[in-house]
PDB file of C-alpha atoms in Angstrom:
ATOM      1  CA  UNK M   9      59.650 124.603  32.584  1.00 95.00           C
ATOM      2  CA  UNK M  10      57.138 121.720  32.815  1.00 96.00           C
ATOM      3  CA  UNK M  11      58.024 118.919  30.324  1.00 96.00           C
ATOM      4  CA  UNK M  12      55.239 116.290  30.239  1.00 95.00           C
ATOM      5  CA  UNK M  13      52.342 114.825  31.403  1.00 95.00           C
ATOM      6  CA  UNK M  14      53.115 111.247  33.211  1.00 96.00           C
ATOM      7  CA  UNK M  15      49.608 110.515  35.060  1.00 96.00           C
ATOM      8  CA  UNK M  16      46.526 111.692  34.886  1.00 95.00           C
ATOM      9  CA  UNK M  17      43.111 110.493  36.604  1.00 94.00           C
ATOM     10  CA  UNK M  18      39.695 108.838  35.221  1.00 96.00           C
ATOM     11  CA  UNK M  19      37.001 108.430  38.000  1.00 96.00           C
ATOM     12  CA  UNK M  20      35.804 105.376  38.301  1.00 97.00           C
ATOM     13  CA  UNK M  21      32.564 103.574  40.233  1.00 97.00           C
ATOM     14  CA  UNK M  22      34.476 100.016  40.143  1.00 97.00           C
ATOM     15  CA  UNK M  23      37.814  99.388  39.801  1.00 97.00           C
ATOM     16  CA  UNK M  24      37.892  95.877  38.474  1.00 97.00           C
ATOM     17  CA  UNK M  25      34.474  96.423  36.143  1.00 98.00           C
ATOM     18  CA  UNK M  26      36.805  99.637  34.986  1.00 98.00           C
ATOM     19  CA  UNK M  27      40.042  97.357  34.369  1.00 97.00           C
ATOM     20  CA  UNK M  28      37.742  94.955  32.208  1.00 97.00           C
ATOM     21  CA  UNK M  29      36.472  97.959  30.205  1.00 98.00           C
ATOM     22  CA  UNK M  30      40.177  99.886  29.601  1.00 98.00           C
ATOM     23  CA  UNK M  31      41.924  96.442  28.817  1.00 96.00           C
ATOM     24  CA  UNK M  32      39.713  94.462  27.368  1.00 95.00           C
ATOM     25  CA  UNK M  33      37.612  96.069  25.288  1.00 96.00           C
ATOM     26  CA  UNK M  34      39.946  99.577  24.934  1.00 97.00           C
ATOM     27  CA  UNK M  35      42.978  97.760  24.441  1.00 95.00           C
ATOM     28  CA  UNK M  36      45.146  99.676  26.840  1.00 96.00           C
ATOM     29  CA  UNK M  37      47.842  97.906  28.534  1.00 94.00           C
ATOM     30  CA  UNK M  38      48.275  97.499  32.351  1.00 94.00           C
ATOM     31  CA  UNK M  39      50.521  99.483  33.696  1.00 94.00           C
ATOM     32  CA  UNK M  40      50.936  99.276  37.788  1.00 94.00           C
ATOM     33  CA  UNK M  41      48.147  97.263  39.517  1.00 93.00           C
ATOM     34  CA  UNK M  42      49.228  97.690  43.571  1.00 92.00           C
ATOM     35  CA  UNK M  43      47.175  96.566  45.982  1.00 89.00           C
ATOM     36  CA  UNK M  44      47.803  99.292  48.947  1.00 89.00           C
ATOM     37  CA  UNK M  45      46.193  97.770  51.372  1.00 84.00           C
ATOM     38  CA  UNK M  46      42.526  98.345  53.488  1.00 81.00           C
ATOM     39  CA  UNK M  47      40.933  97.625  49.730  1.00 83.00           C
ATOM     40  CA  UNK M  48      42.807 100.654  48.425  1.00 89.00           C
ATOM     41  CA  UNK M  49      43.980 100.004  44.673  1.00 93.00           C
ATOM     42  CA  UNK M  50      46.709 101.591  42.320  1.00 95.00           C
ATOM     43  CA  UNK M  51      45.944 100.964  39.537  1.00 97.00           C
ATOM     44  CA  UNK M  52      46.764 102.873  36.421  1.00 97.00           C
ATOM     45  CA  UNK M  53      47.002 101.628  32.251  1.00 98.00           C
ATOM     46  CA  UNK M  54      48.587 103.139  29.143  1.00 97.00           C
ATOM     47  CA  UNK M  55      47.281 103.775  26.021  1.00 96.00           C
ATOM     48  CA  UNK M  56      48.920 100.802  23.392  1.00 92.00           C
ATOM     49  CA  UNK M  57      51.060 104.029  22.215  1.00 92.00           C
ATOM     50  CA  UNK M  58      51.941 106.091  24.938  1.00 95.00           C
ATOM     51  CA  UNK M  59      53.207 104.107  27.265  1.00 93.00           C
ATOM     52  CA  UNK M  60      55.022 106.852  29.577  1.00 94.00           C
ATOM     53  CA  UNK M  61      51.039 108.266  30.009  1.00 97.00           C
ATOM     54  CA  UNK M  62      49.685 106.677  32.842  1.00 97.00           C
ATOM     55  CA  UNK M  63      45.638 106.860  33.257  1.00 97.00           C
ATOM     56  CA  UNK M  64      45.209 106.601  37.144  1.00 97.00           C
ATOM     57  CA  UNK M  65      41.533 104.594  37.356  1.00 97.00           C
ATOM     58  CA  UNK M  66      40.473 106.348  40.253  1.00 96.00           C
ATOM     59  CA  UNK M  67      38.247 104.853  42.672  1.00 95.00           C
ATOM     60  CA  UNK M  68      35.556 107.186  44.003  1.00 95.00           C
ATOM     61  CA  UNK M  69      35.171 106.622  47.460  1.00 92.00           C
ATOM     62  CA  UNK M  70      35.000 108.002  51.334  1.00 90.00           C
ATOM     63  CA  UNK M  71      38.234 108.755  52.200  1.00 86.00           C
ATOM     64  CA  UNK M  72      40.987 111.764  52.289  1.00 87.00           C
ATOM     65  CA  UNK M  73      40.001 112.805  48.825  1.00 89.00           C
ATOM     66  CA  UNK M  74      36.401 112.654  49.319  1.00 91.00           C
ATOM     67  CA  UNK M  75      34.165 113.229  52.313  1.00 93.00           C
ATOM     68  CA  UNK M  76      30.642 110.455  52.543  1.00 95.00           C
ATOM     69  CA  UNK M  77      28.984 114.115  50.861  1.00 96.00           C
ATOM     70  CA  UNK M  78      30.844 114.080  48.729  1.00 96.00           C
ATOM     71  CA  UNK M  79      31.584 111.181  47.218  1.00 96.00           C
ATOM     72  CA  UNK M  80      27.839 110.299  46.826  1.00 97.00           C
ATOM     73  CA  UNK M  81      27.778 113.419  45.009  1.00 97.00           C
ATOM     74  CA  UNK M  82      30.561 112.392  42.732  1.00 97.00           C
ATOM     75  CA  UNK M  83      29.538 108.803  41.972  1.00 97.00           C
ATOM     76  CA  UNK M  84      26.199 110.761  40.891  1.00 97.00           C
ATOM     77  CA  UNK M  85      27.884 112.688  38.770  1.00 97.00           C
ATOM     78  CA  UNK M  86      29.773 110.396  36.762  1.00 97.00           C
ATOM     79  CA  UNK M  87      27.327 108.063  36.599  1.00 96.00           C
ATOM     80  CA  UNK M  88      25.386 110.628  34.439  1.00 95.00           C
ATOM     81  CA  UNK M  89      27.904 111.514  32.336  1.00 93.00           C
ATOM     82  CA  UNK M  90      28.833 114.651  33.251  1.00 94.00           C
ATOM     83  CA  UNK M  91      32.898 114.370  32.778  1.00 93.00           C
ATOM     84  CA  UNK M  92      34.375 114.775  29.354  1.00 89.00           C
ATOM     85  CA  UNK M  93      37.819 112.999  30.733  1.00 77.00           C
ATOM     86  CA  UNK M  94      40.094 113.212  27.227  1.00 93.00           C
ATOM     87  CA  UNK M  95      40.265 113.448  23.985  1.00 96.00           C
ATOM     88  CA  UNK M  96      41.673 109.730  22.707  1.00 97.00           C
ATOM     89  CA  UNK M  97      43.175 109.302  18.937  1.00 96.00           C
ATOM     90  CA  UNK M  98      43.526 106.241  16.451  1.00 94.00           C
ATOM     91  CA  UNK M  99      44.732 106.126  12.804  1.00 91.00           C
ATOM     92  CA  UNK M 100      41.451 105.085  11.356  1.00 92.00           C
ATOM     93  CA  UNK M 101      37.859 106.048  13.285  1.00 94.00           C
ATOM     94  CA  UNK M 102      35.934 103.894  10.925  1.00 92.00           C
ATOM     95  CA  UNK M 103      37.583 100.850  11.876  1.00 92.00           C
ATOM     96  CA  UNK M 104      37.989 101.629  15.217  1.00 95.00           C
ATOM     97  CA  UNK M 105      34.425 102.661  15.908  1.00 95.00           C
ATOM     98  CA  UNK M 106      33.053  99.521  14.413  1.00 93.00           C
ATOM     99  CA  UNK M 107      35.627  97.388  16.329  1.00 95.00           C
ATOM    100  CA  UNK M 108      34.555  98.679  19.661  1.00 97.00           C
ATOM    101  CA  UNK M 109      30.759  98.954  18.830  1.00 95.00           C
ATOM    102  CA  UNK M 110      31.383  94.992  18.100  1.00 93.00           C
ATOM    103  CA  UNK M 111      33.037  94.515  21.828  1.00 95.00           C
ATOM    104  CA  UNK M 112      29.599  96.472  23.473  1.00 96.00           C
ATOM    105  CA  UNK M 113      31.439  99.735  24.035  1.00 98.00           C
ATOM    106  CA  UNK M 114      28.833 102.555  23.708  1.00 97.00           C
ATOM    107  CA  UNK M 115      28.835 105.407  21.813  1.00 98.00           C
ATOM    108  CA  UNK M 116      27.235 108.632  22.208  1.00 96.00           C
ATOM    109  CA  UNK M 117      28.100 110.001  18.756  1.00 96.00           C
ATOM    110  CA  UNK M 118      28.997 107.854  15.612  1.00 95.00           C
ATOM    111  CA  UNK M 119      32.164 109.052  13.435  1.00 94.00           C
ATOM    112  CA  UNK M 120      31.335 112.229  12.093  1.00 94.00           C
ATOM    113  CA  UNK M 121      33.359 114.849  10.083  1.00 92.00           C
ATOM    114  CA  UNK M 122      34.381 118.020  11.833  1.00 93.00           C
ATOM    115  CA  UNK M 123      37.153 120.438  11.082  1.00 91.00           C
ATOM    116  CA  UNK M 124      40.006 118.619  12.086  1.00 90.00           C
ATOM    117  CA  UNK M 125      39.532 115.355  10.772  1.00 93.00           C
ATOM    118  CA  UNK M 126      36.878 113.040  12.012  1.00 94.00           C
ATOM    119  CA  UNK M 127      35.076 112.115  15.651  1.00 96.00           C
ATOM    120  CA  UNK M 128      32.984 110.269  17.464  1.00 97.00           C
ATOM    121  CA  UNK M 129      32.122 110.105  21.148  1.00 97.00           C
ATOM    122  CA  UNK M 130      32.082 107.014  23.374  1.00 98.00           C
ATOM    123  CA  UNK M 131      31.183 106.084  27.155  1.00 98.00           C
ATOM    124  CA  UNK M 132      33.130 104.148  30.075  1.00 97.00           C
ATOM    125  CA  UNK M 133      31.488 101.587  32.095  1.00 97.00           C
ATOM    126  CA  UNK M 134      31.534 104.359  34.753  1.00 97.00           C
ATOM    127  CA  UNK M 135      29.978 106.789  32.724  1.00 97.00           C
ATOM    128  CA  UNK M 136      32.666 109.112  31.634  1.00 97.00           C
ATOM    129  CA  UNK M 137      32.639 110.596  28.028  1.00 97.00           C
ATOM    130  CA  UNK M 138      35.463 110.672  25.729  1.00 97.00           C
ATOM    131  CA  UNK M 139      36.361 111.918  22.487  1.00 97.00           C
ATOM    132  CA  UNK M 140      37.667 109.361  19.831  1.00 97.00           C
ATOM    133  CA  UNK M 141      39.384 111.443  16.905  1.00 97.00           C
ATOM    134  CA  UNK M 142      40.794 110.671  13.469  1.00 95.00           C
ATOM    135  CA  UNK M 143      43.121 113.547  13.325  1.00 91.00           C
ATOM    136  CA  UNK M 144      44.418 115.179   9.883  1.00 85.00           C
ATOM    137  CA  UNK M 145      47.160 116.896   8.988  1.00 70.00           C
ATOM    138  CA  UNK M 146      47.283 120.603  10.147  1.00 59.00           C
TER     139      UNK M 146
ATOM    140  CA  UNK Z   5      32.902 104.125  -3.006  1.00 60.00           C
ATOM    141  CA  UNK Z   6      29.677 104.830  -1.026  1.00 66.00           C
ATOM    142  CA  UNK Z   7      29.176 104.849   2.116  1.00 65.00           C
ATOM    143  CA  UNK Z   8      27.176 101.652   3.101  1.00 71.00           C
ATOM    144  CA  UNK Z   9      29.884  99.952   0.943  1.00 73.00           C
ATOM    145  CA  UNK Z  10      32.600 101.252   2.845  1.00 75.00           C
ATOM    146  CA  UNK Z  11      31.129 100.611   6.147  1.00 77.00           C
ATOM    147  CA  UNK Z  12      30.298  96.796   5.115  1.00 81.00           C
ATOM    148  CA  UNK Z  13      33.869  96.770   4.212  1.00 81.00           C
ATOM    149  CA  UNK Z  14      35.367  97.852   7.200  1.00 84.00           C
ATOM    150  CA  UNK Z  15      32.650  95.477   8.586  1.00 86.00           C
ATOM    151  CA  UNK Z  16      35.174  92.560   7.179  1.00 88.00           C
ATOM    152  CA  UNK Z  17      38.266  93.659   8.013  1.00 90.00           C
ATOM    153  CA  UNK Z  18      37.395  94.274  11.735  1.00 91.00           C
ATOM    154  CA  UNK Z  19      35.652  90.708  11.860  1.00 90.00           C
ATOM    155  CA  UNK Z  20      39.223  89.128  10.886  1.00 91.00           C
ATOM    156  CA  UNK Z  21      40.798  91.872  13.366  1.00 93.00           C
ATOM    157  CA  UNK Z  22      38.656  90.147  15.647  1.00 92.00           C
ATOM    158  CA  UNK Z  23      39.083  86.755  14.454  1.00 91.00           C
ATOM    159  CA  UNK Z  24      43.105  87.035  15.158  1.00 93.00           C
ATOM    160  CA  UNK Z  25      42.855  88.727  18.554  1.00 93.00           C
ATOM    161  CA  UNK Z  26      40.531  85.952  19.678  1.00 91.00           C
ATOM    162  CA  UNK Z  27      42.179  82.519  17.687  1.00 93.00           C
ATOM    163  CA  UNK Z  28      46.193  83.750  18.023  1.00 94.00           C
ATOM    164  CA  UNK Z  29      47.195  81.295  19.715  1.00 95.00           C
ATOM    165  CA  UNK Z  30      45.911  78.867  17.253  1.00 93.00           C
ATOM    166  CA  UNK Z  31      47.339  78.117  13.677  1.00 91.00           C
ATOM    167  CA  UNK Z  32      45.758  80.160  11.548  1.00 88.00           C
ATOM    168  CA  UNK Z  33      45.552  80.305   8.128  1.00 87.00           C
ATOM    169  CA  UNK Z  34      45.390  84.020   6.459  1.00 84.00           C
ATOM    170  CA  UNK Z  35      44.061  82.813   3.189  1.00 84.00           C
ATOM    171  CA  UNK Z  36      40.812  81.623   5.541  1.00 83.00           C
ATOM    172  CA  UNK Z  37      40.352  84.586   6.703  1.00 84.00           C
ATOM    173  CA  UNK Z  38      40.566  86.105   3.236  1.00 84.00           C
ATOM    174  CA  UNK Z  39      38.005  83.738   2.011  1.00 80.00           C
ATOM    175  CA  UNK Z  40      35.809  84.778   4.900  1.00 76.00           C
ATOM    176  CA  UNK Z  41      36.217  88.138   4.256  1.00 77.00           C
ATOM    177  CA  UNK Z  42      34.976  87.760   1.279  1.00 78.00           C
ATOM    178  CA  UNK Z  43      38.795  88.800  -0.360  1.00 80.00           C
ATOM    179  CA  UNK Z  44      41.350  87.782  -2.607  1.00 84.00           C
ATOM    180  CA  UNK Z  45      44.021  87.324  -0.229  1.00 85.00           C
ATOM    181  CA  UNK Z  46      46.487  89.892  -2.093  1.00 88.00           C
ATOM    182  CA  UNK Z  47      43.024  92.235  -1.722  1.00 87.00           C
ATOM    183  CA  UNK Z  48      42.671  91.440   2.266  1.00 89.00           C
ATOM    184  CA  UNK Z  49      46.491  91.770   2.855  1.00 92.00           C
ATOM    185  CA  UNK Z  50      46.216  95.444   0.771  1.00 92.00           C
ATOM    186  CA  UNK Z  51      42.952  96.585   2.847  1.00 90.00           C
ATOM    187  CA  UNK Z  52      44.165  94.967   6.236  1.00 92.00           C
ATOM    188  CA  UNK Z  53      47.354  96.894   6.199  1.00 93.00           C
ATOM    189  CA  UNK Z  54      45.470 100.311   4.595  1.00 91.00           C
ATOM    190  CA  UNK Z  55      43.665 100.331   7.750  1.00 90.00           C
ATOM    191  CA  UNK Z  56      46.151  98.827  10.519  1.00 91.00           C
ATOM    192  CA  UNK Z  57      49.360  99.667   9.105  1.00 90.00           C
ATOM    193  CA  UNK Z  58      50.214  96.359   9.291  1.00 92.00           C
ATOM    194  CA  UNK Z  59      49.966  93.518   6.897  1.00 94.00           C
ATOM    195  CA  UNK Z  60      47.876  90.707   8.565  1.00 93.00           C
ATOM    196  CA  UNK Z  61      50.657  88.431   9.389  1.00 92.00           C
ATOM    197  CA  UNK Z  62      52.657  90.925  11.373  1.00 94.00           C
ATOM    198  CA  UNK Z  63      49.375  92.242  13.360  1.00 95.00           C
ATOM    199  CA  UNK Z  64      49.427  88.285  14.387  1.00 95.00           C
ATOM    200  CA  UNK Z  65      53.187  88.214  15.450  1.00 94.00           C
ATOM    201  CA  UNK Z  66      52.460  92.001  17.113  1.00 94.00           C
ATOM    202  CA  UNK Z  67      49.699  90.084  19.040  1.00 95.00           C
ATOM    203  CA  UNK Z  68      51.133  86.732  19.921  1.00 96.00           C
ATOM    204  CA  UNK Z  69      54.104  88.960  20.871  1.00 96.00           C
ATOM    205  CA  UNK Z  70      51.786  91.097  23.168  1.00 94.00           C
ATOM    206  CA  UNK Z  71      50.180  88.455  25.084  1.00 95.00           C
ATOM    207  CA  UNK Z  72      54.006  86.679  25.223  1.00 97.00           C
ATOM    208  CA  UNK Z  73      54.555  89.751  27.266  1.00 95.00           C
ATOM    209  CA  UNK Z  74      51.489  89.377  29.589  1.00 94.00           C
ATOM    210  CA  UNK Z  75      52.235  85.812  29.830  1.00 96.00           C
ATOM    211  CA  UNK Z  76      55.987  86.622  31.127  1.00 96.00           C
ATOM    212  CA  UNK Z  77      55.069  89.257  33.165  1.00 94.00           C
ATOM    213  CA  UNK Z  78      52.612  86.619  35.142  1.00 92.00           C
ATOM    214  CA  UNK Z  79      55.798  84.745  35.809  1.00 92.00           C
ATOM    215  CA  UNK Z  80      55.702  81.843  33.257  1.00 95.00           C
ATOM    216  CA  UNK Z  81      58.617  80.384  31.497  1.00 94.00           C
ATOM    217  CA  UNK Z  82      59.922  81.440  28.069  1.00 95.00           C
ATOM    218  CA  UNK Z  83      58.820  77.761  26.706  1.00 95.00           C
ATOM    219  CA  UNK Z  84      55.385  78.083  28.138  1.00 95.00           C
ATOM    220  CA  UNK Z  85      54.919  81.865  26.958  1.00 96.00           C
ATOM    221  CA  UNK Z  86      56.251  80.627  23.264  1.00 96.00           C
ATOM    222  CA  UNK Z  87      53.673  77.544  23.133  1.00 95.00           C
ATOM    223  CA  UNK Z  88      50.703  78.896  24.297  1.00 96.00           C
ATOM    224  CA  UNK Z  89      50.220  81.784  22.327  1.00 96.00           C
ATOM    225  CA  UNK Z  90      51.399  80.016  19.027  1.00 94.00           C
ATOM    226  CA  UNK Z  91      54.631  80.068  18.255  1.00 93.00           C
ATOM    227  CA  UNK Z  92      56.329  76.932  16.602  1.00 90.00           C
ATOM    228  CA  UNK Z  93      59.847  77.577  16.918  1.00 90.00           C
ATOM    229  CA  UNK Z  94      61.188  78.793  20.245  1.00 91.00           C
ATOM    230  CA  UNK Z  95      64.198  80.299  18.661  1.00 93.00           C
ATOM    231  CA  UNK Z  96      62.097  82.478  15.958  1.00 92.00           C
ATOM    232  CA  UNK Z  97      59.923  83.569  19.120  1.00 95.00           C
ATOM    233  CA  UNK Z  98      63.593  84.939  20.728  1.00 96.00           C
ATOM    234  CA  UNK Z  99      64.731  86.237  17.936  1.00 96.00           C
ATOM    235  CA  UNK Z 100      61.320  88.408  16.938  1.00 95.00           C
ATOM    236  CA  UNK Z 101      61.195  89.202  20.799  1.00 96.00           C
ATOM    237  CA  UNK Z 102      64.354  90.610  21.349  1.00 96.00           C
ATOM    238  CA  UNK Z 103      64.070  92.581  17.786  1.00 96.00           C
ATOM    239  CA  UNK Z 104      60.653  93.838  19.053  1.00 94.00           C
ATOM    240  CA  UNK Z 105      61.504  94.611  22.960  1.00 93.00           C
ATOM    241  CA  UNK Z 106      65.282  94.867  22.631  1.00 94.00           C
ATOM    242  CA  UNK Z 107      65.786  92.778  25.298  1.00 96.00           C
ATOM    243  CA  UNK Z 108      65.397  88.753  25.625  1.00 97.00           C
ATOM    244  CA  UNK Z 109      62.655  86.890  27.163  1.00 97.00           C
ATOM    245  CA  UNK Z 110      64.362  85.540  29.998  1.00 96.00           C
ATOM    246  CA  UNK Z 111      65.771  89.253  31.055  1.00 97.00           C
ATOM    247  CA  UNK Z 112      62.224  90.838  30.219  1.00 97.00           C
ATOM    248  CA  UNK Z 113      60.720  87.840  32.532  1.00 96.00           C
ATOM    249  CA  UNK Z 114      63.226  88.337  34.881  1.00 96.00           C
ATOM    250  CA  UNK Z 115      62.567  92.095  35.009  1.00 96.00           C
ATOM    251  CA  UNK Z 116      58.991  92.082  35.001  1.00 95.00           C
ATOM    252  CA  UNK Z 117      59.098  89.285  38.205  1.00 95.00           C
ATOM    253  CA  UNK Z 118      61.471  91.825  40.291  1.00 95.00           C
ATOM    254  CA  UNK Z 119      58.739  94.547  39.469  1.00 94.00           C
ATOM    255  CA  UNK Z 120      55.888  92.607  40.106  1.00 92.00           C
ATOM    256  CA  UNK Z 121      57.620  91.748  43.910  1.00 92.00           C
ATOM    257  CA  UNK Z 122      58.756  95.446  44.391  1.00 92.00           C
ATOM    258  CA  UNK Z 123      54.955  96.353  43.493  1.00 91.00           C
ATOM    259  CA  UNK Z 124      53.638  93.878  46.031  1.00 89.00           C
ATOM    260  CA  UNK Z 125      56.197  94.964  48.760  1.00 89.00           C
ATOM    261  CA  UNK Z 126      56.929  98.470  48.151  1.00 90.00           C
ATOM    262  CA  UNK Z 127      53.834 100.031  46.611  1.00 90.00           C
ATOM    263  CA  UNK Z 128      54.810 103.230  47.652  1.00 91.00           C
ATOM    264  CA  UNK Z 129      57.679 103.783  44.723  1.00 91.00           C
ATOM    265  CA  UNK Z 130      55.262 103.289  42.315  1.00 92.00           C
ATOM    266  CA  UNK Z 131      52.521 105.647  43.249  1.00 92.00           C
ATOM    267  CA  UNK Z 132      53.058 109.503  43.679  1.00 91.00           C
ATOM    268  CA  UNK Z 133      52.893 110.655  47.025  1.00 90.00           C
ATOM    269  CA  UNK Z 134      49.889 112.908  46.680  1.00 88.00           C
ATOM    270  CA  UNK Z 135      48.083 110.299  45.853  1.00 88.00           C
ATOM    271  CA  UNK Z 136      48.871 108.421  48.842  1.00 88.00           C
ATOM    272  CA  UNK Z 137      47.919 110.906  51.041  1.00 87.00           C
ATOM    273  CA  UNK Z 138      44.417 111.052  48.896  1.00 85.00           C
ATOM    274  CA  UNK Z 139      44.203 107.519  49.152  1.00 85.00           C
ATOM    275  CA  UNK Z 140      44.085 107.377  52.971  1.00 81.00           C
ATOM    276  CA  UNK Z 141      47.366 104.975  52.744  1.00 82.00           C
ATOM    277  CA  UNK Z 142      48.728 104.658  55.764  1.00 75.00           C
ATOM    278  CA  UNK Z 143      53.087 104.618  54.921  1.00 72.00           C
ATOM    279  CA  UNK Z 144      53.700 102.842  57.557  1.00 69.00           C
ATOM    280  CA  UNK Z 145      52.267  99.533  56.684  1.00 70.00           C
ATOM    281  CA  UNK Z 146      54.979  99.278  54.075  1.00 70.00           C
ATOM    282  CA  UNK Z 147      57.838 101.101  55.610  1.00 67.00           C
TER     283      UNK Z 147
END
């Protein structure tokens, strides 16, 4: 029976312009930052509430994962915005939205009623999409 | 309450968000940032903690308690972590710590430095294998 989701994985063009954009202007908190040597970096944060979820900020680059192809191919892709990498949640959208709008964080859609409570969609520095929901009660 | 008022509204309340993540190391006054909300101060401690669940002073010992943390974690002492993000009283900063972390600052410090070394020296138990092998690490360079 599987139990829980510990890490999961955000692509990312550069790993240090990508820690300035999850902590600093997301808020999340640092979880491991290991340098693995040969310029390899672990480095994975938490969301301010979930702390046992670690988001893996994934360097794409030539290596085991990714052939020269294919990592080209990848760093295209992101940059574009093709991944929709999770959906994130905060107690008030409003207030959140106008917060991060305020630190330069860029937003695809502003907060907008849907079914399930409210949304709006934002970008990463990398180029990655995400969902930023104001849940209600179901 | 229409919308453009509601937005200018939030407007205020995320500027003095702001205000305290920026200034909380400082001594700060809550009935300033009331009057530059434009709010009674009974009206900005009802709206701040409508929206953040948490009445304006305890956001600023949440976030003088956060960066404590950070601060710790980086290795400094208990007295530097209390002064520099704005604590008076180094006893009222233990006490709120250890109610908030359940654990004192000098064990949290103490934890966080034999992480930090273990992370440094042993990568490998903090990273799941697959991604080791994705990684190109090479084990033995910290076996």
């Amino acid at each position: 029976m599987i139990t829980k989701l510990t890490h999961t994985c955000i692509y990312v063009l550069d790993q240090q312009r990508a820690y300035d954009f999850y902590v600093n202007k997301l808020g999340f908190l640092v979880h491991t930052d290991a340098p693995m040597g040969e310029g390899v970096r672990w480095l994975t944060v938490t969301p301010p509430e979930q702390p046992e979820l670690e988001i893996t900020l994934y360097l794409v680059s030539e290596g085991p994962m990714f052939d020269k192809e294919t990592a080209e191919t990848m760093r295209v892709l992101v940059s574009k915005g093709t991944f929709g990498a999770a959906v994130f949640t905060c107690k008030d959208l409003l207030a959140t939205y106008e917060e991060l709008t305020a630190k330069g964080v860029v937003f695809k859609k502003k907060p907008t009623k849907e079914f399930y409570g409210f949304e709006a969609l934002f970008v990463d520095d990398s180029g990655n999409w995400f969902s930023l929901a104001q849940l209600e009660r179901q | 309450m229409d919308l453009y008022e509601k937005q200018y509204l939030y407007q205020r309340m995320v500027r003095a968000k702001l205000y305290i993540d920026s200034h909380y190391a400082e001594p700060i006054d809550l009935r300033l940032i009331a009057d530059h909300a434009c709010c009674s101060k009974f009206h900005f401690i009802r709206l701040f903690k409508a929206i953040y669940g948490k009445t304006p002073h305890h956001y600023l010992s949440s976030v003088r308690l956060n960066h404590a943390r950070i601060l710790l974690a980086e290795g400094h002492t208990v007295a530097e972590a209390c002064e520099a993000v704005g604590f008076e009283s180094s006893t009222s900063f233990a006490n709120l710590f250890k109610r908030t972390v359940s654990e004192t600052p000098t064990a949290f410090q103490r934890r966080m430095m034999t992480r930090k070394v273990a992370m440094l020296k042993q990568p490998l138990r903090f990273v799941p294998n697959c991604f080791v092998e994705q990684m190109g690490v090479k084990k033995r360079n910290f076996e």
